[in-house]
mmCIF file of C-alpha atoms in Angstrom:
data_model
loop_
_atom_site.group_PDB
_atom_site.id
_atom_site.type_symbol
_atom_site.label_atom_id
_atom_site.label_comp_id
_atom_site.label_asym_id
_atom_site.label_seq_id
_atom_site.Cartn_x
_atom_site.Cartn_y
_atom_site.Cartn_z
ATOM 1 C CA UNK A 96 -29.335 8.810 31.896
ATOM 2 C CA UNK A 97 -28.910 11.204 28.946
ATOM 3 C CA UNK A 98 -29.883 9.984 25.463
ATOM 4 C CA UNK A 99 -27.192 8.145 23.516
ATOM 5 C CA UNK A 100 -25.850 10.034 20.328
ATOM 6 C CA UNK A 101 -23.791 7.115 18.851
ATOM 7 C CA UNK A 102 -24.182 5.881 15.285
ATOM 8 C CA UNK A 103 -23.388 2.321 14.702
ATOM 9 C CA UNK A 104 -23.077 0.166 11.446
ATOM 10 C CA UNK A 105 -24.064 -3.170 10.255
ATOM 11 C CA UNK A 106 -22.247 -4.244 7.049
ATOM 12 C CA UNK A 107 -22.719 -7.971 7.309
ATOM 13 C CA UNK A 108 -25.296 -10.466 8.675
ATOM 14 C CA UNK A 109 -22.837 -11.744 11.192
ATOM 15 C CA UNK A 110 -23.241 -8.554 13.129
ATOM 16 C CA UNK A 111 -27.092 -8.911 13.442
ATOM 17 C CA UNK A 112 -26.804 -10.493 16.866
ATOM 18 C CA UNK A 113 -24.976 -7.536 18.256
ATOM 19 C CA UNK A 114 -27.585 -5.179 16.722
ATOM 20 C CA UNK A 115 -30.121 -6.359 19.207
ATOM 21 C CA UNK A 116 -27.943 -5.271 22.105
ATOM 22 C CA UNK A 117 -26.409 -2.065 20.748
ATOM 23 C CA UNK A 118 -26.909 1.122 22.671
ATOM 24 C CA UNK A 119 -26.481 3.258 19.592
ATOM 25 C CA UNK A 120 -29.066 5.881 18.765
ATOM 26 C CA UNK A 121 -29.208 4.879 15.076
ATOM 27 C CA UNK A 122 -27.614 2.307 12.873
ATOM 28 C CA UNK A 123 -26.439 2.322 9.223
ATOM 29 C CA UNK A 124 -27.461 -1.069 7.613
ATOM 30 C CA UNK A 125 -26.523 -2.615 4.306
ATOM 31 C CA UNK A 126 -29.691 -2.767 2.224
ATOM 32 C CA UNK A 127 -29.333 -6.414 1.313
ATOM 33 C CA UNK A 128 -29.363 -7.519 5.033
ATOM 34 C CA UNK A 129 -32.629 -8.913 6.290
ATOM 35 C CA UNK A 130 -33.424 -7.206 9.675
ATOM 36 C CA UNK A 131 -36.627 -9.073 10.493
ATOM 37 C CA UNK A 132 -38.694 -7.424 13.106
ATOM 38 C CA UNK A 133 -38.414 -3.810 14.483
ATOM 39 C CA UNK A 134 -34.896 -3.116 15.846
ATOM 40 C CA UNK A 135 -36.137 -0.285 18.142
ATOM 41 C CA UNK A 136 -34.181 2.540 16.698
ATOM 42 C CA UNK A 137 -33.793 4.434 13.427
ATOM 43 C CA UNK A 138 -32.150 2.479 10.559
ATOM 44 C CA UNK A 139 -30.460 4.070 7.581
ATOM 45 C CA UNK A 140 -30.572 1.625 4.744
ATOM 46 C CA UNK A 141 -27.705 2.111 2.247
ATOM 47 C CA UNK A 142 -26.311 0.242 -0.822
ATOM 48 C CA UNK A 143 -22.761 0.263 0.718
ATOM 49 C CA UNK A 144 -22.390 0.486 4.454
ATOM 50 C CA UNK A 145 -18.616 0.813 4.368
ATOM 51 C CA UNK A 146 -18.856 3.668 1.939
ATOM 52 C CA UNK A 147 -21.548 5.409 3.911
ATOM 53 C CA UNK A 148 -19.371 5.258 7.051
ATOM 54 C CA UNK A 149 -16.484 6.821 5.196
ATOM 55 C CA UNK A 150 -18.795 9.656 4.155
ATOM 56 C CA UNK A 151 -20.105 10.088 7.661
ATOM 57 C CA UNK A 152 -16.524 10.253 9.052
ATOM 58 C CA UNK A 153 -15.488 12.755 6.314
ATOM 59 C CA UNK A 154 -18.421 15.030 7.419
ATOM 60 C CA UNK A 155 -17.860 14.656 11.223
ATOM 61 C CA UNK A 156 -14.231 14.018 11.734
ATOM 62 C CA UNK A 157 -12.239 16.723 13.773
ATOM 63 C CA UNK A 158 -10.101 18.947 11.540
ATOM 64 C CA UNK A 159 -6.469 18.071 10.931
ATOM 65 C CA UNK A 160 -4.110 20.648 12.518
ATOM 66 C CA UNK A 161 -2.566 22.549 9.588
ATOM 67 C CA UNK A 162 -0.422 25.701 9.388
ATOM 68 C CA UNK A 163 -2.222 28.872 8.389
ATOM 69 C CA UNK A 164 -2.180 30.170 4.847
ATOM 70 C CA UNK A 165 1.029 32.041 4.198
ATOM 71 C CA UNK A 166 4.748 31.445 4.749
ATOM 72 C CA UNK A 167 5.860 31.005 8.473
ATOM 73 C CA UNK A 168 8.610 33.248 9.553
ATOM 74 C CA UNK A 169 10.843 30.247 10.281
ATOM 75 C CA UNK A 170 10.451 28.791 6.779
ATOM 76 C CA UNK A 171 12.852 29.134 3.989
ATOM 77 C CA UNK A 172 11.388 29.643 0.448
ATOM 78 C CA UNK A 173 13.707 30.388 -2.421
ATOM 79 C CA UNK A 174 12.821 33.739 -4.141
ATOM 80 C CA UNK A 175 12.505 31.838 -7.389
ATOM 81 C CA UNK A 176 9.816 29.614 -6.096
ATOM 82 C CA UNK A 177 6.139 30.201 -7.104
ATOM 83 C CA UNK A 178 3.430 29.318 -4.650
ATOM 84 C CA UNK A 179 -0.115 29.237 -5.611
ATOM 85 C CA UNK A 180 -2.954 31.124 -3.838
ATOM 86 C CA UNK A 181 -3.759 29.900 -0.371
ATOM 87 C CA UNK A 182 -0.656 27.736 0.117
ATOM 88 C CA UNK A 183 0.399 27.137 3.819
ATOM 89 C CA UNK A 184 3.965 26.893 4.645
ATOM 90 C CA UNK A 185 4.782 25.815 8.218
ATOM 91 C CA UNK A 186 7.921 26.435 10.243
ATOM 92 C CA UNK A 187 11.341 24.860 9.291
ATOM 93 C CA UNK A 188 10.110 24.063 5.791
ATOM 94 C CA UNK A 189 12.625 24.393 3.014
ATOM 95 C CA UNK A 190 11.384 25.019 -0.604
ATOM 96 C CA UNK A 191 14.174 25.140 -3.259
ATOM 97 C CA UNK A 192 14.687 27.050 -6.312
ATOM 98 C CA UNK A 193 12.304 27.225 -9.158
ATOM 99 C CA UNK A 194 9.718 25.108 -7.370
ATOM 100 C CA UNK A 195 6.059 25.592 -8.612
ATOM 101 C CA UNK A 196 3.258 24.712 -6.178
ATOM 102 C CA UNK A 197 -0.393 24.999 -7.151
ATOM 103 C CA UNK A 198 -3.282 26.495 -5.148
ATOM 104 C CA UNK A 199 -3.923 25.406 -1.606
ATOM 105 C CA UNK A 200 -0.877 23.323 -0.992
ATOM 106 C CA UNK A 201 0.011 22.542 2.636
ATOM 107 C CA UNK A 202 3.509 22.183 3.761
ATOM 108 C CA UNK A 203 3.823 20.838 7.362
ATOM 109 C CA UNK A 204 6.725 21.645 9.560
ATOM 110 C CA UNK A 205 10.129 20.157 8.487
ATOM 111 C CA UNK A 206 9.054 19.459 4.910
ATOM 112 C CA UNK A 207 11.930 19.764 2.266
ATOM 113 C CA UNK A 208 11.082 20.324 -1.441
ATOM 114 C CA UNK A 209 14.228 20.201 -3.719
ATOM 115 C CA UNK A 210 14.943 22.441 -6.684
ATOM 116 C CA UNK A 211 12.713 22.265 -9.743
ATOM 117 C CA UNK A 212 9.893 20.339 -8.376
ATOM 118 C CA UNK A 213 6.267 20.827 -9.566
ATOM 119 C CA UNK A 214 3.247 20.292 -7.292
ATOM 120 C CA UNK A 215 -0.375 20.411 -8.419
ATOM 121 C CA UNK A 216 -3.293 22.002 -6.597
ATOM 122 C CA UNK A 217 -4.256 20.854 -3.178
ATOM 123 C CA UNK A 218 -1.174 18.772 -2.241
ATOM 124 C CA UNK A 219 -0.488 18.109 1.377
ATOM 125 C CA UNK A 220 2.944 17.043 2.617
ATOM 126 C CA UNK A 221 2.981 16.150 6.336
ATOM 127 C CA UNK A 222 5.997 16.717 8.750
ATOM 128 C CA UNK A 223 9.403 15.754 7.571
ATOM 129 C CA UNK A 224 8.564 14.564 4.136
ATOM 130 C CA UNK A 225 11.372 14.996 1.608
ATOM 131 C CA UNK A 226 10.785 15.521 -1.990
ATOM 132 C CA UNK A 227 14.052 15.819 -3.747
ATOM 133 C CA UNK A 228 14.951 17.796 -6.997
ATOM 134 C CA UNK A 229 13.019 17.499 -10.177
ATOM 135 C CA UNK A 230 10.085 15.563 -8.908
ATOM 136 C CA UNK A 231 6.411 16.068 -10.193
ATOM 137 C CA UNK A 232 3.384 15.716 -7.873
ATOM 138 C CA UNK A 233 -0.107 15.816 -9.491
ATOM 139 C CA UNK A 234 -3.148 17.416 -7.956
ATOM 140 C CA UNK A 235 -4.315 16.446 -4.414
ATOM 141 C CA UNK A 236 -1.389 14.216 -3.524
ATOM 142 C CA UNK A 237 -1.078 13.358 0.051
ATOM 143 C CA UNK A 238 2.258 12.173 1.529
ATOM 144 C CA UNK A 239 2.412 11.361 5.196
ATOM 145 C CA UNK A 240 5.139 12.079 7.638
ATOM 146 C CA UNK A 241 8.745 10.890 7.039
ATOM 147 C CA UNK A 242 8.499 9.647 3.466
ATOM 148 C CA UNK A 243 11.153 10.194 0.891
ATOM 149 C CA UNK A 244 10.420 10.708 -2.778
ATOM 150 C CA UNK A 245 13.196 10.737 -5.322
ATOM 151 C CA UNK A 246 16.007 9.113 -3.352
ATOM 152 C CA UNK A 247 18.783 7.541 -5.550
ATOM 153 C CA UNK A 248 17.926 4.207 -7.086
ATOM 154 C CA UNK A 249 20.130 1.254 -5.727
ATOM 155 C CA UNK A 250 22.534 0.954 -8.661
ATOM 156 C CA UNK A 251 26.117 -0.239 -8.483
ATOM 157 C CA UNK A 252 28.638 -2.058 -10.738
ATOM 158 C CA UNK A 253 31.564 -4.165 -9.419
ATOM 159 C CA UNK A 254 34.768 -3.165 -11.279
ATOM 160 C CA UNK A 255 36.875 -5.936 -9.739
ATOM 161 C CA UNK A 256 37.801 -3.975 -6.802
ATOM 162 C CA UNK A 257 34.732 -2.159 -5.452
ATOM 163 C CA UNK A 258 31.102 -1.355 -6.146
ATOM 164 C CA UNK A 259 30.996 1.716 -8.426
ATOM 165 C CA UNK A 260 27.900 3.880 -7.994
ATOM 166 C CA UNK A 261 25.835 4.359 -11.063
ATOM 167 C CA UNK A 262 24.338 7.922 -11.090
ATOM 168 C CA UNK A 263 20.515 7.961 -10.953
ATOM 169 C CA UNK A 264 19.589 10.892 -13.192
ATOM 170 C CA UNK A 265 15.900 10.151 -13.816
ATOM 171 C CA UNK A 266 12.788 11.583 -12.167
ATOM 172 C CA UNK A 267 9.673 10.548 -10.251
ATOM 173 C CA UNK A 268 6.138 11.401 -11.221
ATOM 174 C CA UNK A 269 3.250 10.948 -8.698
ATOM 175 C CA UNK A 270 0.032 11.323 -10.541
ATOM 176 C CA UNK A 271 -3.285 12.857 -9.315
ATOM 177 C CA UNK A 272 -5.052 11.711 -6.077
ATOM 178 C CA UNK A 273 -2.310 9.382 -4.870
ATOM 179 C CA UNK A 274 -1.906 9.000 -1.147
ATOM 180 C CA UNK A 275 1.365 7.746 0.354
ATOM 181 C CA UNK A 276 1.801 6.557 3.900
ATOM 182 C CA UNK A 277 4.513 7.306 6.395
ATOM 183 C CA UNK A 278 8.232 6.173 5.905
ATOM 184 C CA UNK A 279 7.633 5.194 2.284
ATOM 185 C CA UNK A 280 10.806 5.382 -0.090
ATOM 186 C CA UNK A 281 10.142 5.854 -3.853
ATOM 187 C CA UNK A 282 13.510 5.945 -5.700
ATOM 188 C CA UNK A 283 14.140 8.174 -8.867
ATOM 189 C CA UNK A 284 14.768 6.407 -12.154
ATOM 190 C CA UNK A 285 18.148 5.490 -13.480
ATOM 191 C CA UNK A 286 17.428 7.237 -16.879
ATOM 192 C CA UNK A 287 13.728 7.974 -17.384
ATOM 193 C CA UNK A 288 10.924 8.002 -14.793
ATOM 194 C CA UNK A 289 9.433 6.107 -11.815
ATOM 195 C CA UNK A 290 5.692 6.525 -12.098
ATOM 196 C CA UNK A 291 2.943 6.155 -9.462
ATOM 197 C CA UNK A 292 -0.424 6.116 -11.272
ATOM 198 C CA UNK A 293 -3.391 8.175 -10.411
ATOM 199 C CA UNK A 294 -5.575 7.213 -7.361
ATOM 200 C CA UNK A 295 -3.042 4.652 -6.141
ATOM 201 C CA UNK A 296 -2.885 4.253 -2.293
ATOM 202 C CA UNK A 297 0.422 3.244 -0.634
ATOM 203 C CA UNK A 298 0.514 2.104 2.957
ATOM 204 C CA UNK A 299 3.451 2.855 5.428
ATOM 205 C CA UNK A 300 6.938 1.364 5.029
ATOM 206 C CA UNK A 301 6.924 0.542 1.429
ATOM 207 C CA UNK A 302 9.874 0.548 -0.890
ATOM 208 C CA UNK A 303 9.525 1.217 -4.579
ATOM 209 C CA UNK A 304 12.792 0.950 -6.447
ATOM 210 C CA UNK A 305 14.019 2.915 -9.532
ATOM 211 C CA UNK A 306 12.099 2.762 -12.943
ATOM 212 C CA UNK A 307 8.988 1.141 -11.388
ATOM 213 C CA UNK A 308 5.784 1.943 -13.170
ATOM 214 C CA UNK A 309 2.742 1.542 -10.841
ATOM 215 C CA UNK A 310 -0.644 1.664 -12.726
ATOM 216 C CA UNK A 311 -3.636 3.650 -11.623
ATOM 217 C CA UNK A 312 -5.809 2.673 -8.592
ATOM 218 C CA UNK A 313 -3.462 0.133 -7.086
ATOM 219 C CA UNK A 314 -3.466 -0.814 -3.413
ATOM 220 C CA UNK A 315 0.002 -1.452 -1.856
ATOM 221 C CA UNK A 316 0.009 -2.681 1.692
ATOM 222 C CA UNK A 317 2.642 -2.094 4.383
ATOM 223 C CA UNK A 318 6.211 -3.353 4.053
ATOM 224 C CA UNK A 319 5.820 -4.332 0.390
ATOM 225 C CA UNK A 320 9.092 -4.157 -1.589
ATOM 226 C CA UNK A 321 9.204 -3.623 -5.373
ATOM 227 C CA UNK A 322 12.626 -4.200 -7.048
ATOM 228 C CA UNK A 323 13.708 -2.220 -10.029
ATOM 229 C CA UNK A 324 11.674 -1.867 -13.151
ATOM 230 C CA UNK A 325 8.590 -3.676 -11.940
ATOM 231 C CA UNK A 326 5.376 -2.849 -13.795
ATOM 232 C CA UNK A 327 2.027 -3.046 -12.093
ATOM 233 C CA UNK A 328 -1.214 -2.762 -14.155
ATOM 234 C CA UNK A 329 -4.404 -1.000 -13.264
ATOM 235 C CA UNK A 330 -6.078 -1.943 -9.902
ATOM 236 C CA UNK A 331 -3.372 -4.260 -8.717
ATOM 237 C CA UNK A 332 -3.335 -5.267 -4.926
ATOM 238 C CA UNK A 333 -0.257 -6.174 -3.180
ATOM 239 C CA UNK A 334 -0.694 -7.670 0.330
ATOM 240 C CA UNK A 335 1.506 -6.860 3.307
ATOM 241 C CA UNK A 336 5.193 -7.761 3.060
ATOM 242 C CA UNK A 337 4.797 -9.062 -0.613
ATOM 243 C CA UNK A 338 8.079 -8.861 -2.549
ATOM 244 C CA UNK A 339 8.171 -8.267 -6.320
ATOM 245 C CA UNK A 340 11.417 -9.188 -8.159
ATOM 246 C CA UNK A 341 12.945 -6.846 -10.683
ATOM 247 C CA UNK A 342 11.762 -6.506 -14.338
ATOM 248 C CA UNK A 343 8.469 -8.405 -13.909
ATOM 249 C CA UNK A 344 4.917 -7.400 -14.680
ATOM 250 C CA UNK A 345 1.647 -7.774 -12.638
ATOM 251 C CA UNK A 346 -1.348 -7.660 -14.802
ATOM 252 C CA UNK A 347 -4.434 -5.466 -14.490
ATOM 253 C CA UNK A 348 -6.644 -6.492 -11.418
ATOM 254 C CA UNK A 349 -4.130 -9.116 -10.246
ATOM 255 C CA UNK A 350 -3.380 -9.620 -6.487
ATOM 256 C CA UNK A 351 -0.312 -10.847 -4.776
ATOM 257 C CA UNK A 352 -1.094 -12.220 -1.305
ATOM 258 C CA UNK A 353 0.605 -11.077 1.970
ATOM 259 C CA UNK A 354 4.203 -12.435 2.492
ATOM 260 C CA UNK A 355 4.450 -13.773 -0.986
ATOM 261 C CA UNK A 356 7.452 -13.604 -3.291
ATOM 262 C CA UNK A 357 6.547 -12.947 -6.965
ATOM 263 C CA UNK A 358 9.522 -14.202 -9.042
ATOM 264 C CA UNK A 359 7.773 -14.310 -12.565
ATOM 265 C CA UNK A 360 5.072 -12.351 -14.322
ATOM 266 C CA UNK A 361 1.570 -12.390 -12.831
ATOM 267 C CA UNK A 362 -1.212 -12.638 -15.457
ATOM 268 C CA UNK A 363 -4.205 -10.111 -15.279
ATOM 269 C CA UNK A 364 -7.033 -10.828 -12.840
ATOM 270 C CA UNK A 365 -5.317 -13.708 -11.045
ATOM 271 C CA UNK A 366 -4.428 -14.213 -7.386
ATOM 272 C CA UNK A 367 -1.006 -15.634 -6.413
ATOM 273 C CA UNK A 368 0.504 -16.548 -3.109
ATOM 274 C CA UNK A 369 3.565 -18.208 -1.515
ATOM 275 C CA UNK A 370 7.186 -18.102 -2.227
ATOM 276 C CA UNK A 371 7.763 -18.253 -5.130
ATOM 277 C CA UNK A 372 4.276 -17.159 -5.833
ATOM 278 C CA UNK A 373 1.974 -19.479 -7.650
ATOM 279 C CA UNK A 374 -1.785 -19.475 -8.218
ATOM 280 C CA UNK A 375 -3.485 -19.203 -4.874
ATOM 281 C CA UNK A 376 -5.646 -22.393 -5.249
ATOM 282 C CA UNK A 377 -2.466 -24.361 -5.951
ATOM 283 C CA UNK A 378 -0.785 -22.895 -2.861
ATOM 284 C CA UNK A 379 -3.886 -23.859 -0.686
ATOM 285 C CA UNK A 380 -3.670 -27.462 -2.075
ATOM 286 C CA UNK A 381 0.017 -27.663 -1.275
ATOM 287 C CA UNK A 382 -0.428 -26.316 2.164
ATOM 288 C CA UNK A 383 -3.303 -28.808 2.834
ATOM 289 C CA UNK A 384 -1.053 -31.563 1.645
ATOM 290 C CA UNK A 385 1.796 -30.405 3.807
ATOM 291 C CA UNK A 386 -0.157 -30.570 7.024
ATOM 292 C CA UNK A 387 -0.627 -34.399 6.320
ATOM 293 C CA UNK A 388 3.104 -34.809 5.843
ATOM 294 C CA UNK A 389 4.091 -35.927 9.516
ATOM 295 C CA UNK A 390 1.391 -38.674 9.423
ATOM 296 C CA UNK A 391 2.511 -39.762 5.941
ATOM 297 C CA UNK A 392 6.117 -40.121 7.288
ATOM 298 C CA UNK A 393 4.886 -42.335 10.127
ATOM 299 C CA UNK A 394 2.849 -44.483 7.589
ATOM 300 C CA UNK A 395 5.759 -44.878 5.218
ATOM 301 C CA UNK A 396 8.055 -45.963 8.133
ATOM 302 C CA UNK A 397 5.377 -48.450 9.193
ATOM 303 C CA UNK A 398 5.099 -49.838 5.590
ATOM 304 C CA UNK A 399 8.892 -50.149 5.425
ATOM 305 C CA UNK A 400 8.932 -52.162 8.649
ATOM 306 C CA UNK A 401 6.080 -54.445 7.414
ATOM 307 C CA UNK A 402 7.897 -54.944 4.076
ATOM 308 C CA UNK A 403 11.045 -55.804 5.929
ATOM 309 C CA UNK A 404 9.284 -58.480 8.073
ATOM 310 C CA UNK A 405 7.681 -59.922 4.990
ATOM 311 C CA UNK A 406 11.095 -60.230 3.227
ATOM 312 C CA UNK A 407 12.596 -61.971 6.297
ATOM 313 C CA UNK A 408 16.153 -61.304 7.586
ATOM 314 C CA UNK A 409 17.724 -63.435 4.833
ATOM 315 C CA UNK A 410 16.126 -61.168 2.035
ATOM 316 C CA UNK A 411 17.293 -57.874 3.497
#
């Protein structure tokens, strides 16, 4: 049998039992885990096993297919657009008037960039991404397939007969090192700017409405919905399917648990859950009490029957 070339990882003590039976040639192990006796294979002790795995994958991952540098013959680039050195423009890409793209930007097939957009160095737009007019992307922004940046905010006014559309004339700014998943919609502002702060990571299928301001280094998980004018502080985490109502603020380092509905401001460095969202510990207490409700109903009925018997038929 040829020698194994696999590399495994132990990031928690609960995986130690599997370490004894692994066929991997070597193992990355979190330094604070007590291995005990010799495990029979090379061990790489690291401070952060998950971070070490990320770096290994970065070094060994197969390359992502990208169009070659230059403009494909089937792309359409406005003569007034300015593309930096080393930009790669794939087939069926459309780049509008007065667009300015920095060095090394990659436009995969089917990407549309509207007039007067600005892209920093090293941006990558995967197939069928649409960036509408007057949008600004910082450096190293990654937008995955099918996402839409700068669509009209959802603004209408009832005039007594119909919903009158309110023009959305603002912009969107995506700051440096933001990564946006597939099928994400980020609406342009009504007047000023919708902002996604530097280093923020957004999962697939997220809706961010007009005039939202997302702080730096936030994590927004799939199917989250932010209503208009929401403000997220630095390092906020929103669990999957969380909903944030309009005009509220979520403070620095706060977290909203999955499937929760935040209807009021969330203080910094707190965790809320439930609908409407309340402090997570309180939610857990209420859920624990709710599980006892069927038994409590039975007990109350029994007590009512006992009380009725004690009172007698003439006292009912």
